[in-house]
Amino acid sequence: YEWIKPIMFTGGIGQVSTNNLKKDTPQENMLIIQIGGPAYRIGMGGGSASSKENTNEDNYSAIQRGDPEMANRLYRVIRLLSENNIIKSIHDQGAGGMANVTKEIISPIGGIVYLDKVNLGDTTLSDLEIWGAEYQEQVTILINKNDYNVLEYICKKENTPFSSIGHIKN
């Protein structure tokens, strides 16, 4: 008998142009956008908790819960944004939440982030929980301001939540 636990799901596009091998450096006034699933009180037990078997209700906030439908919608949005060359930088939201992802995507310049703009599935989350939660099926991207209307059109067409949560600021 063998039990296999997949540790990563990827939806490969097939090939990547050499022009897109490295993320663009953040530029002043680029928008910080979250696309995908809303914030819930998950991942608050730390990254290692998601790899453990959790059946206890007390540990429910520590474990990942996939959403295949949202993953498919998010994949379609990323594919369409890539075809239009809108994404300047992208990072998936995993363990460490926004505290990890947002910090990395705005580095080395910095930015302003508005937690009240984050798409919440649970409105009782504290600011600290919003900042540290491990959102499922969600990415953070940087785009130029003049590409916002295209992003909005694609996300609405694919019925995928998105939110402009801030901007790059020197």
PDB file of N, CA and C in Angstrom, residues 72-122:
ATOM      1  N   ASN A  72      -9.195  26.937 -10.977  1.00  0.00           N
ATOM      2  CA  ASN A  72      -9.391  26.963 -12.431  1.00  0.00           C
ATOM      3  C   ASN A  72      -9.665  28.376 -12.938  1.00  0.00           C
ATOM      4  N   ARG A  73     -10.510  29.109 -12.218  1.00  0.00           N
ATOM      5  CA  ARG A  73     -10.804  30.484 -12.630  1.00  0.00           C
ATOM      6  C   ARG A  73      -9.545  31.345 -12.564  1.00  0.00           C
ATOM      7  N   LEU A  74      -8.781  31.176 -11.481  1.00  0.00           N
ATOM      8  CA  LEU A  74      -7.541  31.930 -11.318  1.00  0.00           C
ATOM      9  C   LEU A  74      -6.555  31.595 -12.439  1.00  0.00           C
ATOM     10  N   TYR A  75      -6.449  30.324 -12.776  1.00  0.00           N
ATOM     11  CA  TYR A  75      -5.560  29.911 -13.871  1.00  0.00           C
ATOM     12  C   TYR A  75      -5.947  30.597 -15.184  1.00  0.00           C
ATOM     13  N   ARG A  76      -7.251  30.642 -15.471  1.00  0.00           N
ATOM     14  CA  ARG A  76      -7.694  31.270 -16.718  1.00  0.00           C
ATOM     15  C   ARG A  76      -7.366  32.771 -16.730  1.00  0.00           C
ATOM     16  N   VAL A  77      -7.541  33.433 -15.579  1.00  0.00           N
ATOM     17  CA  VAL A  77      -7.218  34.859 -15.496  1.00  0.00           C
ATOM     18  C   VAL A  77      -5.722  35.080 -15.719  1.00  0.00           C
ATOM     19  N   ILE A  78      -4.892  34.294 -15.053  1.00  0.00           N
ATOM     20  CA  ILE A  78      -3.442  34.449 -15.215  1.00  0.00           C
ATOM     21  C   ILE A  78      -3.040  34.209 -16.670  1.00  0.00           C
ATOM     22  N   ARG A  79      -3.624  33.199 -17.283  1.00  0.00           N
ATOM     23  CA  ARG A  79      -3.314  32.917 -18.695  1.00  0.00           C
ATOM     24  C   ARG A  79      -3.676  34.106 -19.577  1.00  0.00           C
ATOM     25  N   LEU A  80      -4.864  34.671 -19.387  1.00  0.00           N
ATOM     26  CA  LEU A  80      -5.295  35.812 -20.207  1.00  0.00           C
ATOM     27  C   LEU A  80      -4.470  37.066 -19.925  1.00  0.00           C
ATOM     28  N   LEU A  81      -4.138  37.303 -18.669  1.00  0.00           N
ATOM     29  CA  LEU A  81      -3.290  38.452 -18.348  1.00  0.00           C
ATOM     30  C   LEU A  81      -1.899  38.285 -18.945  1.00  0.00           C
ATOM     31  N   SER A  82      -1.408  37.044 -18.952  1.00  0.00           N
ATOM     32  CA  SER A  82      -0.092  36.768 -19.538  1.00  0.00           C
ATOM     33  C   SER A  82      -0.106  36.983 -21.042  1.00  0.00           C
ATOM     34  N   GLU A  83      -1.186  36.559 -21.691  1.00  0.00           N
ATOM     35  CA  GLU A  83      -1.292  36.749 -23.138  1.00  0.00           C
ATOM     36  C   GLU A  83      -1.296  38.231 -23.512  1.00  0.00           C
ATOM     37  N   ASN A  84      -1.792  39.067 -22.597  1.00  0.00           N
ATOM     38  CA  ASN A  84      -1.822  40.509 -22.822  1.00  0.00           C
ATOM     39  C   ASN A  84      -0.607  41.219 -22.213  1.00  0.00           C
ATOM     40  N   ASN A  85       0.309  40.438 -21.643  1.00  0.00           N
ATOM     41  CA  ASN A  85       1.555  40.942 -21.064  1.00  0.00           C
ATOM     42  C   ASN A  85       1.317  42.040 -20.031  1.00  0.00           C
ATOM     43  N   ILE A  86       0.344  41.817 -19.161  1.00  0.00           N
ATOM     44  CA  ILE A  86      -0.021  42.810 -18.155  1.00  0.00           C
ATOM     45  C   ILE A  86       0.714  42.596 -16.835  1.00  0.00           C
ATOM     46  N   ILE A  87       0.990  41.348 -16.483  1.00  0.00           N
ATOM     47  CA  ILE A  87       1.608  41.033 -15.195  1.00  0.00           C
ATOM     48  C   ILE A  87       3.075  41.450 -15.215  1.00  0.00           C
ATOM     49  N   LYS A  88       3.441  42.341 -14.310  1.00  0.00           N
ATOM     50  CA  LYS A  88       4.834  42.789 -14.198  1.00  0.00           C
ATOM     51  C   LYS A  88       5.591  41.973 -13.161  1.00  0.00           C
ATOM     52  N   SER A  89       4.874  41.445 -12.171  1.00  0.00           N
ATOM     53  CA  SER A  89       5.440  40.568 -11.158  1.00  0.00           C
ATOM     54  C   SER A  89       4.278  39.789 -10.549  1.00  0.00           C
ATOM     55  N   ILE A  90       4.538  38.536 -10.170  1.00  0.00           N
ATOM     56  CA  ILE A  90       3.479  37.697  -9.605  1.00  0.00           C
ATOM     57  C   ILE A  90       4.046  36.833  -8.490  1.00  0.00           C
ATOM     58  N   HIS A  91       3.239  36.603  -7.466  1.00  0.00           N
ATOM     59  CA  HIS A  91       3.638  35.759  -6.337  1.00  0.00           C
ATOM     60  C   HIS A  91       2.382  35.089  -5.806  1.00  0.00           C
ATOM     61  N   ASP A  92       2.443  33.760  -5.610  1.00  0.00           N
ATOM     62  CA  ASP A  92       1.274  33.065  -5.055  1.00  0.00           C
ATOM     63  C   ASP A  92       1.266  33.224  -3.542  1.00  0.00           C
ATOM     64  N   GLN A  93       0.062  33.235  -2.988  1.00  0.00           N
ATOM     65  CA  GLN A  93      -0.090  33.444  -1.554  1.00  0.00           C
ATOM     66  C   GLN A  93      -0.158  32.103  -0.855  1.00  0.00           C
ATOM     67  N   GLY A  94       0.849  31.800  -0.082  1.00  0.00           N
ATOM     68  CA  GLY A  94       0.905  30.557   0.671  1.00  0.00           C
ATOM     69  C   GLY A  94       1.213  30.849   2.123  1.00  0.00           C
ATOM     70  N   ALA A  95       1.992  29.961   2.736  1.00  0.00           N
ATOM     71  CA  ALA A  95       2.349  30.115   4.145  1.00  0.00           C
ATOM     72  C   ALA A  95       3.011  31.467   4.374  1.00  0.00           C
ATOM     73  N   GLY A  96       2.607  32.133   5.414  1.00  0.00           N
ATOM     74  CA  GLY A  96       3.128  33.462   5.723  1.00  0.00           C
ATOM     75  C   GLY A  96       2.216  34.566   5.256  1.00  0.00           C
ATOM     76  N   GLY A  97       1.271  34.219   4.348  1.00  0.00           N
ATOM     77  CA  GLY A  97       0.264  35.162   3.894  1.00  0.00           C
ATOM     78  C   GLY A  97       0.822  36.437   3.295  1.00  0.00           C
ATOM     79  N   MET A  98       0.070  37.507   3.450  1.00  0.00           N
ATOM     80  CA  MET A  98       0.470  38.810   2.911  1.00  0.00           C
ATOM     81  C   MET A  98       1.777  39.282   3.524  1.00  0.00           C
ATOM     82  N   ALA A  99       2.044  38.875   4.776  1.00  0.00           N
ATOM     83  CA  ALA A  99       3.280  39.275   5.438  1.00  0.00           C
ATOM     84  C   ALA A  99       4.495  38.806   4.645  1.00  0.00           C
ATOM     85  N   ASN A 100       4.362  37.707   3.934  1.00  0.00           N
ATOM     86  CA  ASN A 100       5.439  37.179   3.101  1.00  0.00           C
ATOM     87  C   ASN A 100       5.318  37.691   1.663  1.00  0.00           C
ATOM     88  N   VAL A 101       4.168  37.472   1.056  1.00  0.00           N
ATOM     89  CA  VAL A 101       3.957  37.758  -0.366  1.00  0.00           C
ATOM     90  C   VAL A 101       4.096  39.236  -0.686  1.00  0.00           C
ATOM     91  N   THR A 102       3.380  40.084   0.010  1.00  0.00           N
ATOM     92  CA  THR A 102       3.365  41.508  -0.298  1.00  0.00           C
ATOM     93  C   THR A 102       4.744  42.121  -0.070  1.00  0.00           C
ATOM     94  N   LYS A 103       5.382  41.701   1.004  1.00  0.00           N
ATOM     95  CA  LYS A 103       6.726  42.215   1.294  1.00  0.00           C
ATOM     96  C   LYS A 103       7.676  41.866   0.151  1.00  0.00           C
ATOM     97  N   GLU A 104       7.600  40.637  -0.361  1.00  0.00           N
ATOM     98  CA  GLU A 104       8.495  40.214  -1.439  1.00  0.00           C
ATOM     99  C   GLU A 104       8.185  40.915  -2.759  1.00  0.00           C
ATOM    100  N   ILE A 105       6.907  41.082  -3.076  1.00  0.00           N
ATOM    101  CA  ILE A 105       6.558  41.627  -4.388  1.00  0.00           C
ATOM    102  C   ILE A 105       6.843  43.128  -4.494  1.00  0.00           C
ATOM    103  N   ILE A 106       6.860  43.845  -3.383  1.00  0.00           N
ATOM    104  CA  ILE A 106       7.131  45.284  -3.430  1.00  0.00           C
ATOM    105  C   ILE A 106       8.603  45.610  -3.181  1.00  0.00           C
ATOM    106  N   SER A 107       9.396  44.599  -2.858  1.00  0.00           N
ATOM    107  CA  SER A 107      10.823  44.804  -2.604  1.00  0.00           C
ATOM    108  C   SER A 107      11.556  45.068  -3.913  1.00  0.00           C
ATOM    109  N   PRO A 108      12.514  45.915  -3.940  1.00  0.00           N
ATOM    110  CA  PRO A 108      13.171  46.629  -2.838  1.00  0.00           C
ATOM    111  C   PRO A 108      12.641  48.045  -2.614  1.00  0.00           C
ATOM    112  N   ILE A 109      11.611  48.451  -3.338  1.00  0.00           N
ATOM    113  CA  ILE A 109      11.157  49.842  -3.271  1.00  0.00           C
ATOM    114  C   ILE A 109      10.231  50.106  -2.091  1.00  0.00           C
ATOM    115  N   GLY A 110       9.235  49.248  -1.904  1.00  0.00           N
ATOM    116  CA  GLY A 110       8.259  49.452  -0.848  1.00  0.00           C
ATOM    117  C   GLY A 110       6.924  49.904  -1.419  1.00  0.00           C
ATOM    118  N   GLY A 111       5.935  49.975  -0.583  1.00  0.00           N
ATOM    119  CA  GLY A 111       4.622  50.370  -1.056  1.00  0.00           C
ATOM    120  C   GLY A 111       3.677  50.684   0.073  1.00  0.00           C
ATOM    121  N   ILE A 112       2.489  51.073  -0.301  1.00  0.00           N
ATOM    122  CA  ILE A 112       1.407  51.343   0.648  1.00  0.00           C
ATOM    123  C   ILE A 112       0.331  50.294   0.411  1.00  0.00           C
ATOM    124  N   VAL A 113      -0.075  49.618   1.496  1.00  0.00           N
ATOM    125  CA  VAL A 113      -1.069  48.547   1.422  1.00  0.00           C
ATOM    126  C   VAL A 113      -2.241  48.915   2.324  1.00  0.00           C
ATOM    127  N   TYR A 114      -3.440  48.759   1.792  1.00  0.00           N
ATOM    128  CA  TYR A 114      -4.664  49.061   2.535  1.00  0.00           C
ATOM    129  C   TYR A 114      -5.372  47.753   2.872  1.00  0.00           C
ATOM    130  N   LEU A 115      -5.297  47.347   4.134  1.00  0.00           N
ATOM    131  CA  LEU A 115      -5.919  46.087   4.541  1.00  0.00           C
ATOM    132  C   LEU A 115      -7.432  46.119   4.388  1.00  0.00           C
ATOM    133  N   ASP A 116      -8.038  47.302   4.431  1.00  0.00           N
ATOM    134  CA  ASP A 116      -9.488  47.391   4.275  1.00  0.00           C
ATOM    135  C   ASP A 116      -9.931  47.146   2.828  1.00  0.00           C
ATOM    136  N   LYS A 117      -8.986  47.038   1.896  1.00  0.00           N
ATOM    137  CA  LYS A 117      -9.309  46.741   0.493  1.00  0.00           C
ATOM    138  C   LYS A 117      -9.226  45.240   0.194  1.00  0.00           C
ATOM    139  N   VAL A 118      -8.708  44.445   1.137  1.00  0.00           N
ATOM    140  CA  VAL A 118      -8.549  43.009   0.940  1.00  0.00           C
ATOM    141  C   VAL A 118      -9.919  42.346   0.880  1.00  0.00           C
ATOM    142  N   ASN A 119     -10.081  41.428  -0.069  1.00  0.00           N
ATOM    143  CA  ASN A 119     -11.321  40.669  -0.226  1.00  0.00           C
ATOM    144  C   ASN A 119     -11.441  39.666   0.922  1.00  0.00           C
ATOM    145  N   LEU A 120     -12.399  39.896   1.821  1.00  0.00           N
ATOM    146  CA  LEU A 120     -12.566  39.043   2.999  1.00  0.00           C
ATOM    147  C   LEU A 120     -13.736  38.088   2.841  1.00  0.00           C
ATOM    148  N   GLY A 121     -13.492  36.829   3.122  1.00  0.00           N
ATOM    149  CA  GLY A 121     -14.566  35.844   3.212  1.00  0.00           C
ATOM    150  C   GLY A 121     -15.092  35.781   4.630  1.00  0.00           C
ATOM    151  N   ASP A 122     -14.299  36.257   5.582  1.00  0.00           N
ATOM    152  CA  ASP A 122     -14.651  36.288   6.993  1.00  0.00           C
ATOM    153  C   ASP A 122     -14.375  37.699   7.500  1.00  0.00           C
TER     154      ASP A 122
END
